[in-house]
Amino acid sequence: MGVPGPFPGSAGRPDAPVLDREEVDRALARLGAEYEAIETSLLALQDHAGRRLLEGAELSGATKERWAEAERSIAVLWSLFDAYTEVLTAARELRARRRWPSAEELAELSELVRHGEVAVPAAAADGTGDGAGARLRLPELVARMNGLYARSLDVIVAADTVWSALPARIDLLTEELRRTRSLAHSVGVRPGEHPAGDDLERITDELARLRAQVIVDPLAFWESAGAGSAAPGGGRPDTVRYDRAARALEDIRREVAAVLDVRQDAERRLMMLRDVLSRADRTLTEARQARGEVLAKIAASEVPAVSGPSTVLHEQLAAAAEYRRRSQWHRLSPLLDSLEERAEDELQRARASLTAVTAPLAVRAELRGRLDAYRARVARHGLAADPLLVERYDLARRMLWSAPCDLRVAEQAVWRYQEAAAEAMVPEARDGRGEP
């Protein structure tokens, strides 16, 4: 609630001539207007919402000290106003005696309306209550009232501004904090389990302390505009602690949002991990089966051993599923990142193992294909019944299609068949009756 500005001052002119009747009436009218302005300001100060709050609050610190001083100043203000009222009342009564005042009455009225002296008690004279009473001229009286009024209003406006601004903002931030904490708990961000959960508790305690301190000592959170501002209440609330808590809460909100992203994507990522590890396991199973087949069908061949599925990865996958079940998203996120990389490595390892194990079978298949290809060429040249070629073909075929197969001996047999076939087809090529 606003109040009028400082009281208007009185401009006395020492040693001025006696005023005539009209000048006295104008001076009384001016003093009356000044009186009404002072009264309006004092009543507004008396009825100010900040003043009522200060009167009913349990204060401490700087606010308690300054409000006690302001209360004394307000009491002095009313004392000075009473003195001002007495002067104005006396002047009005003197003027009301007769329509045409005498010269003596005009001289007395001139003295009163210009710079009449008023007896005030010590508390009203110096504002401290120390020393003896004093006599003040009207301009000095008004100046003293202006100073007391400005200092008192400054305390009231500053406290009211802080109370109007900070508690409401703290309450809004506390409500936002409550929602964030509820959301954080739902994703496993709790005190003692996650650093952000501990930070939420610290912010909660800080906001509670800050609000309690603002309520009992609002002026501790007031930054004055300094000497350059003469207006009462010049300055702004100090929001450093509030702003720091707000920034910390915003950081936590971003972290919780990141955890929420993990929660929303966790099932898909877990399914992909299960699929990758399942393919790796199937590939290793196939490699083990292939190794048994190679050992049974291929002789004199070094077949590498095939390891089993990664127990560690399956245990970690089970742990990840448990984290998801318990909504421990902050633990799930880094584990998923690690598992995704290692699961791909496991699949590549299984594929490499299968390739290494089945290499002898691939060699045998290549030799079989080469043998059949040369036999087809020999047949096209009309040499299928050649005794040497039939003998060498049958020998190579028995080696390649018997178990266990000695790849080194079989490869030599295939090579001898190729050599014989090439020599048999050379004369045909020279006579133009066969393929080169």
Short mmCIF file of C-alpha atoms in Angstrom, two decimals:
data_model
loop_
_atom_site.label_atom_id
_atom_site.label_comp_id
_atom_site.label_asym_id
_atom_site.label_seq_id
_atom_site.Cartn_x
_atom_site.Cartn_y
_atom_site.Cartn_z
CA MET A 1 0.00 0.00 0.00
CA GLY A 2 1.54 3.32 -1.04
CA VAL A 3 1.65 6.49 0.97
CA PRO A 4 2.13 10.09 -0.09
CA GLY A 5 5.66 11.44 -0.35
CA PRO A 6 7.51 13.60 2.16
CA PHE A 7 5.74 16.49 3.75
CA PRO A 8 5.94 19.89 1.99
CA GLY A 9 8.34 22.28 3.61
CA SER A 10 7.69 25.78 4.99
CA ALA A 11 9.68 28.63 3.57
CA GLY A 12 10.10 31.29 6.27
CA ARG A 13 11.50 34.70 5.50
CA PRO A 14 13.27 36.18 8.54
CA ASP A 15 12.77 39.86 9.30
CA ALA A 16 9.98 40.14 6.74
CA PRO A 17 7.41 42.93 7.15
CA VAL A 18 4.09 42.28 8.89
CA LEU A 19 1.57 40.57 6.64
CA ASP A 20 -1.74 42.18 5.86
CA ARG A 21 -5.05 40.40 6.37
CA GLU A 22 -5.17 38.81 2.91
CA GLU A 23 -1.58 37.61 3.15
CA VAL A 24 -2.31 36.11 6.57
CA ASP A 25 -5.34 34.29 5.18
CA ARG A 26 -3.30 32.92 2.30
CA ALA A 27 -0.55 31.79 4.68
CA LEU A 28 -3.13 30.07 6.91
CA ALA A 29 -4.60 28.33 3.88
CA ARG A 30 -1.13 27.14 2.89
CA LEU A 31 -0.46 25.86 6.41
CA GLY A 32 -3.85 24.14 6.38
CA ALA A 33 -3.05 22.36 3.14
CA GLU A 34 0.35 21.42 4.55
CA TYR A 35 -1.34 20.12 7.69
CA GLU A 36 -3.76 17.97 5.69
CA ALA A 37 -0.89 16.53 3.62
CA ILE A 38 1.04 15.68 6.77
CA GLU A 39 -2.01 14.11 8.37
CA THR A 40 -2.74 12.04 5.24
CA SER A 41 0.84 10.80 5.13
CA LEU A 42 0.84 9.88 8.82
CA LEU A 43 -2.48 8.06 8.57
CA ALA A 44 -1.26 6.20 5.49
CA LEU A 45 1.91 5.27 7.34
CA GLN A 46 -0.17 4.13 10.28
CA ASP A 47 -2.32 1.98 8.00
CA HIS A 48 0.50 0.61 5.82
CA ALA A 49 0.28 -3.19 5.36
CA GLY A 50 4.02 -3.51 5.98
CA ARG A 51 3.66 -1.65 9.29
CA ARG A 52 0.89 -3.98 10.43
CA LEU A 53 3.02 -6.99 9.51
CA LEU A 54 6.01 -5.61 11.38
CA GLU A 55 3.92 -4.92 14.47
CA GLY A 56 2.61 -8.48 14.55
CA ALA A 57 5.80 -10.33 13.62
CA GLU A 58 8.40 -11.97 15.83
CA LEU A 59 11.46 -10.21 14.50
CA SER A 60 15.16 -10.72 14.94
CA GLY A 61 18.47 -9.34 13.76
CA ALA A 62 18.68 -6.11 11.79
CA THR A 63 14.93 -5.93 11.25
CA LYS A 64 14.21 -6.07 14.99
CA GLU A 65 16.67 -3.26 15.69
CA ARG A 66 15.55 -1.03 12.82
CA TRP A 67 11.86 -1.57 13.48
CA ALA A 68 12.30 -0.66 17.15
CA GLU A 69 13.97 2.56 16.00
CA ALA A 70 11.22 3.16 13.44
CA GLU A 71 8.52 2.69 16.09
CA ARG A 72 10.20 5.34 18.23
CA SER A 73 10.41 7.62 15.19
CA ILE A 74 6.72 7.16 14.45
CA ALA A 75 5.84 8.01 18.04
CA VAL A 76 7.99 11.16 17.75
CA LEU A 77 6.27 11.98 14.45
CA TRP A 78 2.91 12.06 16.14
CA SER A 79 4.32 14.22 18.94
CA LEU A 80 5.66 16.70 16.41
CA PHE A 81 2.39 16.58 14.51
CA ASP A 82 0.54 17.40 17.73
CA ALA A 83 2.85 20.40 18.23
CA TYR A 84 2.23 21.47 14.63
CA THR A 85 -1.51 21.10 15.26
CA GLU A 86 -1.27 23.34 18.32
CA VAL A 87 0.46 26.09 16.34
CA LEU A 88 -2.06 25.92 13.51
CA THR A 89 -4.98 25.83 15.95
CA ALA A 90 -3.64 28.85 17.85
CA ALA A 91 -3.16 30.78 14.62
CA ARG A 92 -6.66 29.94 13.43
CA GLU A 93 -8.21 30.90 16.77
CA LEU A 94 -6.33 34.22 16.75
CA ARG A 95 -7.48 34.94 13.21
CA ALA A 96 -11.07 34.03 14.06
CA ARG A 97 -11.37 36.67 16.83
CA ARG A 98 -12.41 39.43 14.46
CA ARG A 99 -12.89 39.95 10.79
CA TRP A 100 -10.41 42.84 10.66
CA PRO A 101 -7.50 41.95 12.99
CA SER A 102 -5.59 44.74 14.72
CA ALA A 103 -1.98 45.61 13.94
CA GLU A 104 -0.80 43.70 17.03
CA GLU A 105 -2.81 40.64 15.98
CA LEU A 106 -1.46 40.82 12.41
CA ALA A 107 2.10 41.00 13.79
CA GLU A 108 1.48 37.97 16.00
CA LEU A 109 -0.17 36.08 13.14
CA SER A 110 2.71 36.98 10.85
CA GLU A 111 5.17 35.51 13.33
CA LEU A 112 3.13 32.33 13.77
CA VAL A 113 2.54 31.54 10.09
CA ARG A 114 6.08 32.44 9.03
CA HIS A 115 8.37 30.82 11.53
CA GLY A 116 6.63 30.45 14.84
CA GLU A 117 8.51 28.51 17.47
CA VAL A 118 7.09 25.35 19.04
CA ALA A 119 8.15 23.78 22.34
CA VAL A 120 8.82 20.05 21.87
CA PRO A 121 10.03 17.40 24.34
CA ALA A 122 13.54 15.99 24.15
CA ALA A 123 12.46 12.81 22.31
CA ALA A 124 10.79 14.90 19.65
CA ALA A 125 13.66 17.37 19.47
CA ASP A 126 16.50 14.98 18.68
CA GLY A 127 14.64 11.73 18.00
CA THR A 128 16.63 9.85 20.66
CA GLY A 129 15.03 10.84 23.92
CA ASP A 130 18.31 12.24 25.24
CA GLY A 131 18.76 15.76 26.56
CA ALA A 132 16.28 18.46 27.43
CA GLY A 133 13.38 19.72 25.38
CA ALA A 134 13.82 22.32 22.68
CA ARG A 135 11.98 24.93 20.70
CA LEU A 136 11.68 24.46 16.95
CA ARG A 137 10.46 26.84 14.32
CA LEU A 138 7.80 25.57 11.94
CA PRO A 139 10.25 25.00 9.03
CA GLU A 140 12.55 23.07 11.38
CA LEU A 141 9.59 21.12 12.72
CA VAL A 142 8.49 20.10 9.23
CA ALA A 143 12.07 19.22 8.22
CA ARG A 144 12.38 17.05 11.35
CA MET A 145 9.10 15.32 10.51
CA ASN A 146 10.20 14.74 6.92
CA GLY A 147 13.41 13.03 8.08
CA LEU A 148 11.66 10.82 10.62
CA TYR A 149 8.94 9.97 8.13
CA ALA A 150 11.40 9.01 5.38
CA ARG A 151 13.47 6.78 7.69
CA SER A 152 10.41 5.04 9.10
CA LEU A 153 8.85 4.57 5.68
CA ASP A 154 12.13 3.20 4.35
CA VAL A 155 12.10 0.42 6.96
CA ILE A 156 8.44 -0.39 6.35
CA VAL A 157 8.65 -0.40 2.54
CA ALA A 158 11.87 -2.44 2.49
CA ALA A 159 10.48 -5.10 4.84
CA ASP A 160 7.16 -5.19 2.98
CA THR A 161 8.91 -5.53 -0.40
CA VAL A 162 11.03 -8.43 0.81
CA TRP A 163 8.03 -10.14 2.38
CA SER A 164 6.00 -9.61 -0.79
CA ALA A 165 8.72 -11.00 -3.06
CA LEU A 166 10.84 -13.68 -1.44
CA PRO A 167 8.45 -15.93 0.56
CA ALA A 168 6.12 -16.30 -2.42
CA ARG A 169 9.01 -17.14 -4.74
CA ILE A 170 10.44 -19.55 -2.19
CA ASP A 171 7.05 -21.24 -1.88
CA LEU A 172 6.79 -21.63 -5.65
CA LEU A 173 10.31 -23.06 -5.82
CA THR A 174 9.52 -25.37 -2.91
CA GLU A 175 6.48 -26.66 -4.76
CA GLU A 176 8.59 -27.22 -7.85
CA LEU A 177 11.15 -28.96 -5.66
CA ARG A 178 8.42 -31.22 -4.27
CA ARG A 179 7.35 -32.25 -7.77
CA THR A 180 10.95 -32.81 -8.84
CA ARG A 181 11.66 -34.89 -5.74
CA SER A 182 8.60 -37.06 -6.39
CA LEU A 183 9.66 -37.60 -9.98
CA ALA A 184 13.26 -38.24 -8.91
CA HIS A 185 12.16 -40.86 -6.39
CA SER A 186 10.15 -42.62 -9.10
CA VAL A 187 13.31 -43.11 -11.13
CA GLY A 188 15.50 -44.15 -8.22
CA VAL A 189 17.14 -40.79 -7.50
CA ARG A 190 16.93 -40.92 -3.71
CA PRO A 191 19.06 -39.65 -0.82
CA GLY A 192 21.86 -42.04 -0.03
CA GLU A 193 21.50 -43.77 -3.41
CA HIS A 194 22.28 -40.99 -5.85
CA PRO A 195 24.18 -37.69 -5.50
CA ALA A 196 21.25 -35.76 -6.98
CA GLY A 197 19.00 -37.20 -4.27
CA ASP A 198 21.34 -35.82 -1.61
CA ASP A 199 21.37 -32.47 -3.41
CA LEU A 200 17.56 -32.38 -3.36
CA GLU A 201 17.58 -32.81 0.39
CA ARG A 202 20.15 -30.04 0.78
CA ILE A 203 18.08 -27.68 -1.37
CA THR A 204 14.97 -28.55 0.65
CA ASP A 205 16.72 -27.71 3.90
CA GLU A 206 18.19 -24.51 2.43
CA LEU A 207 14.81 -23.25 1.23
CA ALA A 208 13.23 -24.00 4.61
CA ARG A 209 16.00 -22.10 6.42
CA LEU A 210 15.86 -19.25 3.93
CA ARG A 211 12.11 -18.80 4.29
CA ALA A 212 12.30 -18.87 8.09
CA GLN A 213 15.05 -16.24 8.07
CA VAL A 214 13.20 -14.02 5.60
CA ILE A 215 10.09 -14.07 7.80
CA VAL A 216 11.87 -12.98 10.98
CA ASP A 217 14.55 -10.73 9.46
CA PRO A 218 13.47 -9.41 6.04
CA LEU A 219 15.87 -6.46 6.13
CA ALA A 220 18.80 -8.90 6.16
CA PHE A 221 17.74 -9.65 2.58
CA TRP A 222 17.47 -6.05 1.40
CA GLU A 223 20.00 -4.35 -0.85
CA SER A 224 19.72 -0.59 -0.47
CA ALA A 225 20.09 1.56 -3.55
CA GLY A 226 22.76 3.51 -1.68
CA ALA A 227 23.31 7.20 -1.01
CA GLY A 228 22.31 8.15 -4.54
CA SER A 229 18.66 7.28 -3.91
CA ALA A 230 16.70 9.48 -1.50
CA ALA A 231 13.35 7.74 -2.10
CA PRO A 232 12.11 5.62 0.84
CA GLY A 233 12.42 1.92 0.04
CA GLY A 234 15.02 2.50 -2.66
CA GLY A 235 16.66 -0.84 -3.34
CA ARG A 236 15.72 -4.43 -4.09
CA PRO A 237 15.47 -7.81 -2.35
CA ASP A 238 18.68 -9.82 -2.10
CA THR A 239 17.95 -13.08 -3.98
CA VAL A 240 21.46 -14.56 -4.09
CA ARG A 241 20.63 -17.61 -1.97
CA TYR A 242 17.29 -18.12 -3.69
CA ASP A 243 18.89 -17.89 -7.13
CA ARG A 244 21.60 -20.36 -6.15
CA ALA A 245 18.97 -22.87 -4.97
CA ALA A 246 16.95 -22.33 -8.16
CA ARG A 247 19.99 -23.02 -10.35
CA ALA A 248 20.86 -26.15 -8.37
CA LEU A 249 17.29 -27.40 -8.72
CA GLU A 250 17.37 -26.78 -12.47
CA ASP A 251 20.56 -28.85 -12.74
CA ILE A 252 18.86 -31.71 -10.89
CA ARG A 253 15.78 -31.44 -13.11
CA ARG A 254 17.99 -31.87 -16.17
CA GLU A 255 19.67 -34.89 -14.59
CA VAL A 256 16.32 -36.45 -13.70
CA ALA A 257 15.11 -35.80 -17.26
CA ALA A 258 18.14 -37.70 -18.56
CA VAL A 259 17.33 -40.60 -16.24
CA LEU A 260 13.72 -40.51 -17.49
CA ASP A 261 15.01 -40.86 -21.03
CA VAL A 262 16.84 -43.97 -19.89
CA ARG A 263 13.65 -45.34 -18.35
CA GLN A 264 11.63 -44.76 -21.50
CA ASP A 265 14.26 -46.46 -23.67
CA ALA A 266 15.37 -49.15 -21.23
CA GLU A 267 13.10 -52.00 -22.38
CA ARG A 268 14.07 -51.57 -26.04
CA ARG A 269 17.76 -51.52 -25.17
CA LEU A 270 17.42 -54.57 -22.92
CA MET A 271 15.63 -56.47 -25.69
CA MET A 272 18.39 -55.57 -28.15
CA LEU A 273 21.03 -56.72 -25.67
CA ARG A 274 19.23 -60.03 -25.12
CA ASP A 275 19.05 -60.51 -28.89
CA VAL A 276 22.76 -59.78 -29.41
CA LEU A 277 23.85 -62.10 -26.60
CA SER A 278 21.43 -64.77 -27.82
CA ARG A 279 22.95 -64.63 -31.30
CA ALA A 280 26.43 -64.79 -29.78
CA ASP A 281 25.41 -67.85 -27.73
CA ARG A 282 23.85 -69.57 -30.75
CA THR A 283 26.95 -68.84 -32.80
CA LEU A 284 29.18 -70.33 -30.09
CA THR A 285 26.90 -73.37 -29.89
CA GLU A 286 27.17 -73.75 -33.65
CA ALA A 287 30.94 -73.40 -33.39
CA ARG A 288 31.13 -76.14 -30.74
CA GLN A 289 28.98 -78.43 -32.87
CA ALA A 290 31.09 -77.64 -35.92
CA ARG A 291 34.24 -78.41 -33.96
CA GLY A 292 32.91 -81.85 -33.10
CA GLU A 293 32.06 -82.41 -36.74
CA VAL A 294 35.51 -81.26 -37.85
CA LEU A 295 37.26 -83.48 -35.32
CA ALA A 296 35.16 -86.42 -36.54
CA LYS A 297 35.52 -85.75 -40.27
CA ILE A 298 38.91 -84.11 -40.69
CA ALA A 299 42.11 -85.86 -39.73
CA ALA A 300 45.45 -84.30 -38.87
CA SER A 301 43.94 -80.82 -38.45
CA GLU A 302 44.41 -78.36 -35.60
CA VAL A 303 40.94 -77.15 -34.51
CA PRO A 304 40.86 -74.29 -31.97
CA ALA A 305 38.84 -74.74 -28.78
CA VAL A 306 35.51 -72.94 -28.45
CA SER A 307 34.74 -71.15 -25.20
CA GLY A 308 31.30 -71.06 -23.64
CA PRO A 309 28.96 -68.07 -23.34
CA SER A 310 30.20 -65.13 -21.27
CA THR A 311 28.94 -65.72 -17.75
CA VAL A 312 29.86 -62.17 -16.74
CA LEU A 313 27.79 -60.59 -19.51
CA HIS A 314 24.75 -62.72 -18.68
CA GLU A 315 25.09 -61.83 -15.00
CA GLN A 316 25.31 -58.15 -15.86
CA LEU A 317 22.29 -58.46 -18.15
CA ALA A 318 20.36 -60.02 -15.29
CA ALA A 319 21.52 -57.17 -13.03
CA ALA A 320 20.34 -54.63 -15.61
CA ALA A 321 16.92 -56.28 -15.73
CA GLU A 322 16.79 -56.15 -11.93
CA TYR A 323 17.71 -52.45 -11.93
CA ARG A 324 14.87 -51.85 -14.34
CA ARG A 325 12.45 -53.83 -12.19
CA ARG A 326 13.44 -51.80 -9.13
CA SER A 327 13.39 -48.52 -11.09
CA GLN A 328 17.06 -47.88 -10.32
CA TRP A 329 17.50 -45.98 -13.58
CA HIS A 330 20.58 -44.08 -12.44
CA ARG A 331 22.41 -47.41 -12.07
CA LEU A 332 20.90 -48.91 -15.19
CA SER A 333 22.10 -46.16 -17.54
CA PRO A 334 25.90 -46.67 -17.25
CA LEU A 335 25.47 -50.45 -17.14
CA LEU A 336 23.51 -50.44 -20.41
CA ASP A 337 26.17 -48.31 -22.08
CA SER A 338 28.87 -50.79 -21.06
CA LEU A 339 26.82 -53.87 -21.94
CA GLU A 340 25.95 -52.66 -25.42
CA GLU A 341 29.60 -52.26 -26.33
CA ARG A 342 30.72 -55.56 -24.78
CA ALA A 343 27.79 -57.53 -26.23
CA GLU A 344 28.78 -56.50 -29.76
CA ASP A 345 32.36 -57.57 -29.00
CA GLU A 346 31.06 -60.92 -27.77
CA LEU A 347 29.09 -61.48 -30.98
CA GLN A 348 32.13 -60.68 -33.11
CA ARG A 349 34.23 -63.07 -31.00
CA ALA A 350 31.67 -65.86 -31.49
CA ARG A 351 31.60 -65.31 -35.25
CA ALA A 352 35.40 -65.35 -35.42
CA SER A 353 35.45 -68.60 -33.42
CA LEU A 354 32.95 -70.22 -35.79
CA THR A 355 34.99 -69.13 -38.79
CA ALA A 356 38.19 -70.52 -37.29
CA VAL A 357 36.56 -73.83 -36.35
CA THR A 358 34.91 -74.42 -39.72
CA ALA A 359 37.99 -73.49 -41.75
CA PRO A 360 38.95 -77.20 -42.40
CA LEU A 361 35.42 -77.93 -43.64
CA ALA A 362 35.66 -74.93 -45.93
CA VAL A 363 38.96 -76.27 -47.30
CA ARG A 364 37.41 -79.70 -47.89
CA ALA A 365 34.43 -78.13 -49.63
CA GLU A 366 36.76 -76.11 -51.84
CA LEU A 367 38.73 -79.29 -52.78
CA ARG A 368 35.51 -81.13 -53.56
CA GLY A 369 34.36 -78.32 -55.78
CA ARG A 370 37.68 -78.16 -57.57
CA LEU A 371 37.69 -81.97 -58.17
CA ASP A 372 34.17 -81.94 -59.61
CA ALA A 373 34.97 -78.94 -61.79
CA TYR A 374 37.97 -80.70 -63.40
CA ARG A 375 35.98 -83.90 -63.89
CA ALA A 376 33.34 -81.91 -65.78
CA ARG A 377 36.03 -80.42 -68.02
CA VAL A 378 37.51 -83.86 -68.66
CA ALA A 379 34.09 -85.18 -69.59
CA ARG A 380 33.56 -82.33 -72.08
CA HIS A 381 36.83 -83.33 -73.71
CA GLY A 382 35.69 -86.95 -74.03
CA LEU A 383 38.29 -88.21 -71.59
CA ALA A 384 35.93 -89.40 -68.82
CA ALA A 385 36.87 -93.04 -69.45
CA ASP A 386 40.61 -92.45 -69.44
CA PRO A 387 41.96 -95.14 -67.03
CA LEU A 388 44.55 -92.89 -65.39
CA LEU A 389 42.07 -90.10 -64.86
CA VAL A 390 39.42 -92.50 -63.53
CA GLU A 391 41.92 -93.99 -61.11
CA ARG A 392 43.16 -90.66 -59.81
CA TYR A 393 39.60 -89.25 -59.58
CA ASP A 394 38.38 -92.25 -57.58
CA LEU A 395 41.35 -91.97 -55.24
CA ALA A 396 40.78 -88.24 -54.60
CA ARG A 397 37.05 -88.71 -54.19
CA ARG A 398 37.47 -91.52 -51.66
CA MET A 399 39.76 -89.30 -49.61
CA LEU A 400 37.44 -86.29 -49.72
CA TRP A 401 34.23 -88.20 -49.07
CA SER A 402 35.54 -90.50 -46.36
CA ALA A 403 35.90 -89.76 -42.65
CA PRO A 404 38.20 -88.79 -41.21
CA CYS A 405 39.59 -86.89 -44.16
CA ASP A 406 43.28 -86.11 -44.26
CA LEU A 407 43.21 -82.72 -45.96
CA ARG A 408 46.89 -82.69 -46.78
CA VAL A 409 46.77 -86.07 -48.53
CA ALA A 410 43.44 -85.25 -50.16
CA GLU A 411 44.82 -81.97 -51.49
CA GLN A 412 47.76 -83.88 -53.04
CA ALA A 413 45.35 -86.35 -54.66
CA VAL A 414 43.27 -83.52 -56.12
CA TRP A 415 46.39 -81.84 -57.37
CA ARG A 416 47.60 -85.06 -59.08
CA TYR A 417 44.18 -85.45 -60.74
CA GLN A 418 44.33 -81.83 -61.95
CA GLU A 419 47.84 -82.42 -63.31
CA ALA A 420 46.83 -85.60 -65.15
CA ALA A 421 43.71 -83.95 -66.54
CA ALA A 422 45.73 -80.98 -67.77
CA GLU A 423 48.25 -83.23 -69.54
CA ALA A 424 45.45 -85.29 -71.11
CA MET A 425 43.68 -82.21 -72.42
CA VAL A 426 46.80 -80.59 -73.93
CA PRO A 427 46.93 -82.77 -77.11
CA GLU A 428 43.21 -82.25 -77.61
CA ALA A 429 43.68 -78.52 -77.39
CA ARG A 430 46.51 -78.59 -79.95
CA ASP A 431 44.41 -80.61 -82.46
CA GLY A 432 41.52 -78.17 -82.07
CA ARG A 433 39.18 -80.91 -80.94
CA GLY A 434 38.95 -79.88 -77.34
CA GLU A 435 38.86 -76.89 -75.04
CA PRO A 436 42.09 -75.21 -74.11
#
